Phi, psi and omega in degrees: 000001161300336187285338169307298213266343177274357189240324164292337170273327166296320170310288174343301188292273190335306195285315204286354180223040179285300206309337218249006182277139194264325206200181169319138150259155166196155174237130184288078210271341175224164187202121165203128177061259181235019179231150161232166166226132171237174177235144196223155173253123161266170189292330194285344193098348172303109158234135172229153175287132145267106165248165220203124186239148151197170177223183188297127171071013182228136182199174184231114160236138185239134180243165185225146164226176188293345190265018176063024162279101184280138206223114159269152186217120169227130164297123186183116158303008180257003171257147185211084186268321206095205164207151169114353182251185160229182189202134170274143167256159167215135189224128174230148161260118187042211190275034203254214181274127189287149174217131193268139168241093203252113162079056150288151194279143164227094144274099187049240197269017186230159161252155189201131178213146189252132184278160167278155162286086174186194190303306185289001189257336174279335186275296173337316168284307159311336196273327179291308166331307191270355183257151181274335211191136174213129184254114185277156185202140189274160191307335169274005186108333185305131174297154181239288184211165145228174181219141162281138177282333174325098171120346195271346179278004097345289180319309179296312178314296180309330177281316191313298198287343174281328167289355173285302185310307187294318179306309187304157179300134169242014186299326193080020144270122171282340181263008170261000000 
């Protein structure tokens, strides 16, 4: 419940200061082991929640947005993709069966993939939450990067709480 209160307070603050912002603003809501969860607000009114594990120059982020979409972001300062490209990836958590992430967007230093709003998408996130290590590979199986999942269970729980707060209807009409 403490996390929900912090999220509501941060979301209220972000909403009240949006016109004055020059770029995205964020507030750390939760940290556990190698992970942190942030509330991020952009100056166009979009609000998102992010759970992230990072090492120098590298990160894995799971984003949730107000429209209930969920996106994976793999980032590295060593990558320079430009714009408008896609690639097929393979992701594996521990020694479990691999997941194919086809047509992931390559954008500058990031690989972006929108997870399906389905049982498979939920299963994938829960596998990350229960895992120890995530391996990112190219379509032919060559290892690209790996990430620690230590602390991911508690952080994904906090991400889900944050996502539940930002997706609540705010029409002012309690009957909608």
